[in-house]
């Protein structure tokens, strides 16, 4: 059985650069659920929600990933 891979919010989905993150939704003010991101290296803007980047629907996801 393969594990689900989640997208690291701090890693750009286009170039793997570092994202600045603006949290837009949380669970009880503690757990991040959604965020706007902008890459500090290439300027790519994206939206991250519940573990995945929205742009992953239209392109191959190039960000760092994790699973557990």
XYZ file of N, CA and C in Angstrom:
204
model
N 0.844 -1.185 0.000
C 0.000 0.000 0.000
C 0.888 1.248 0.000
N 0.657 2.166 -0.923
C 1.467 3.381 -0.991
C 0.901 4.443 -0.050
N 1.796 5.284 0.458
C 1.397 6.352 1.370
C 0.992 7.590 0.576
N 0.102 8.368 1.142
C -0.297 9.639 0.551
C 0.838 10.630 0.745
N 1.167 11.385 -0.298
C 2.183 12.423 -0.191
C 1.510 13.780 -0.101
N 1.858 14.531 0.939
C 1.342 15.879 1.136
C 2.381 16.884 0.682
N 1.942 18.087 0.300
C 2.839 19.143 -0.156
C 3.302 19.989 1.026
N 4.586 20.245 1.129
C 5.139 21.118 2.166
C 4.811 22.567 1.810
N 4.098 23.257 2.663
C 3.621 24.610 2.389
C 4.762 25.609 2.193
N 5.906 25.371 2.791
C 7.033 26.290 2.699
C 7.881 26.118 1.465
N 7.547 25.156 0.598
C 8.318 24.854 -0.605
C 7.496 25.179 -1.842
N 8.046 26.002 -2.742
C 7.330 26.410 -3.957
C 6.992 25.204 -4.825
N 5.763 25.162 -5.316
C 5.316 24.051 -6.148
C 5.837 24.156 -7.583
N 6.432 25.308 -7.926
C 6.975 25.497 -9.267
C 8.487 25.270 -9.302
N 9.231 25.895 -8.353
C 10.702 25.840 -8.423
C 11.377 25.239 -7.193
N 10.604 24.823 -6.188
C 11.105 24.296 -4.914
C 11.775 25.355 -4.047
N 11.622 26.639 -4.412
C 12.165 27.721 -3.593
C 11.385 27.866 -2.294
N 11.731 28.876 -1.514
C 11.075 29.120 -0.226
C 9.855 30.009 -0.402
N 8.752 29.599 0.185
C 7.514 30.366 0.132
C 7.358 31.250 1.359
N 6.780 32.435 1.149
C 6.239 33.175 2.285
C 4.797 32.694 2.400
N 4.322 32.553 3.617
C 3.025 31.916 3.865
C 2.123 32.863 4.647
N 0.915 33.090 4.123
C -0.103 33.868 4.819
C -1.255 32.926 5.147
N -1.384 32.571 6.410
C -2.427 31.628 6.840
C -3.799 32.282 6.678
N -4.712 31.562 6.030
C -6.055 32.097 5.798
C -7.139 31.348 6.573
N -6.830 30.151 7.073
C -7.818 29.393 7.851
C -7.089 28.434 8.781
N -7.616 28.321 9.998
C -7.032 27.415 10.987
C -8.121 26.600 11.672
N -7.695 25.578 12.361
C -8.578 24.780 13.202
C -8.343 25.239 14.629
N -9.306 25.884 15.235
C -9.208 26.394 16.609
C -8.046 27.359 16.806
N -7.619 28.036 15.741
C -6.546 29.016 15.861
C -5.157 28.430 15.982
N -5.008 27.116 15.834
C -3.703 26.491 16.026
C -3.209 25.699 14.822
N -4.018 24.871 14.258
C -3.613 24.006 13.151
C -3.942 24.680 11.822
N -2.912 24.893 10.982
C -3.117 25.540 9.693
C -3.889 24.619 8.759
N -4.958 25.167 8.161
C -5.755 24.410 7.198
C -5.564 24.935 5.779
N -5.467 26.271 5.622
C -5.338 26.875 4.303
C -4.398 28.075 4.377
N -3.718 28.356 3.245
C -2.779 29.479 3.218
C -2.517 29.952 1.797
N -2.282 31.266 1.656
C -1.795 31.843 0.404
C -0.276 31.787 0.466
N 0.366 31.460 -0.650
C 1.827 31.399 -0.671
C 2.372 32.187 -1.857
N 3.568 32.746 -1.653
C 4.298 33.430 -2.709
C 5.756 33.019 -2.576
N 6.349 32.549 -3.675
C 7.736 32.106 -3.652
C 8.663 33.325 -3.611
N 9.632 33.287 -2.711
C 10.577 34.391 -2.594
C 11.647 34.337 -3.679
N 11.699 33.239 -4.424
C 12.710 33.102 -5.471
C 12.154 33.367 -6.866
N 11.015 32.771 -7.213
C 10.472 32.949 -8.573
C 9.188 33.785 -8.615
N 8.605 34.099 -7.445
C 7.405 34.925 -7.389
C 6.094 34.184 -7.640
N 6.147 32.848 -7.777
C 4.948 32.059 -8.063
C 3.960 32.155 -6.905
N 2.710 32.523 -7.214
C 1.646 32.605 -6.216
C 0.789 31.360 -6.294
N 0.422 30.836 -5.123
C -0.336 29.596 -5.078
C -1.258 29.621 -3.871
N -2.086 28.612 -3.751
C -2.971 28.453 -2.603
C -2.832 27.029 -2.098
N -2.543 26.876 -0.817
C -2.346 25.579 -0.186
C -3.538 25.313 0.721
N -4.149 24.138 0.607
C -5.293 23.793 1.449
C -5.266 22.321 1.808
N -5.355 22.039 3.083
C -5.477 20.685 3.612
C -4.389 19.737 3.103
N -3.198 20.277 2.860
C -2.063 19.422 2.512
C -1.618 19.454 1.065
N -2.341 20.174 0.209
C -1.965 20.193 -1.214
C -2.068 21.592 -1.796
N -1.213 21.855 -2.786
C -1.288 23.105 -3.529
C -2.352 23.010 -4.609
N -3.109 24.085 -4.779
C -4.137 24.154 -5.809
C -3.533 23.977 -7.207
N -2.332 24.506 -7.423
C -1.693 24.430 -8.743
C -1.376 22.998 -9.158
N -1.349 22.078 -8.212
C -1.075 20.678 -8.517
C -2.131 20.044 -9.416
N -3.275 20.711 -9.579
C -4.317 20.215 -10.478
C -3.959 20.457 -11.941
N -3.112 21.478 -12.173
C -2.808 21.899 -13.537
C -1.371 21.641 -13.978
N -0.515 21.208 -13.059
C 0.891 20.993 -13.387
C 1.473 19.906 -12.497
N 2.627 19.418 -12.860
C 3.331 18.448 -12.019
C 3.850 19.176 -10.793
N 3.554 18.662 -9.622
C 3.970 19.305 -8.378
C 5.460 19.116 -8.156
N 6.164 20.237 -8.038
C 7.612 20.232 -7.891
C 8.057 20.548 -6.461
N 7.108 20.789 -5.566
C 7.450 21.150 -4.184
C 7.983 19.935 -3.422
N 8.562 20.221 -2.262
C 8.958 19.129 -1.370
C 7.686 18.479 -0.837
N 7.762 17.198 -0.544
C 6.591 16.453 -0.086
C 6.947 15.646 1.168
N 5.916 15.261 1.896
C 6.109 14.398 3.061
C 4.944 13.447 3.169
N 5.155 12.366 3.872
C 4.073 11.408 4.154
C 4.318 10.805 5.526
N 3.309 10.211 6.076
C 3.430 9.525 7.370
C 2.415 8.449 7.480
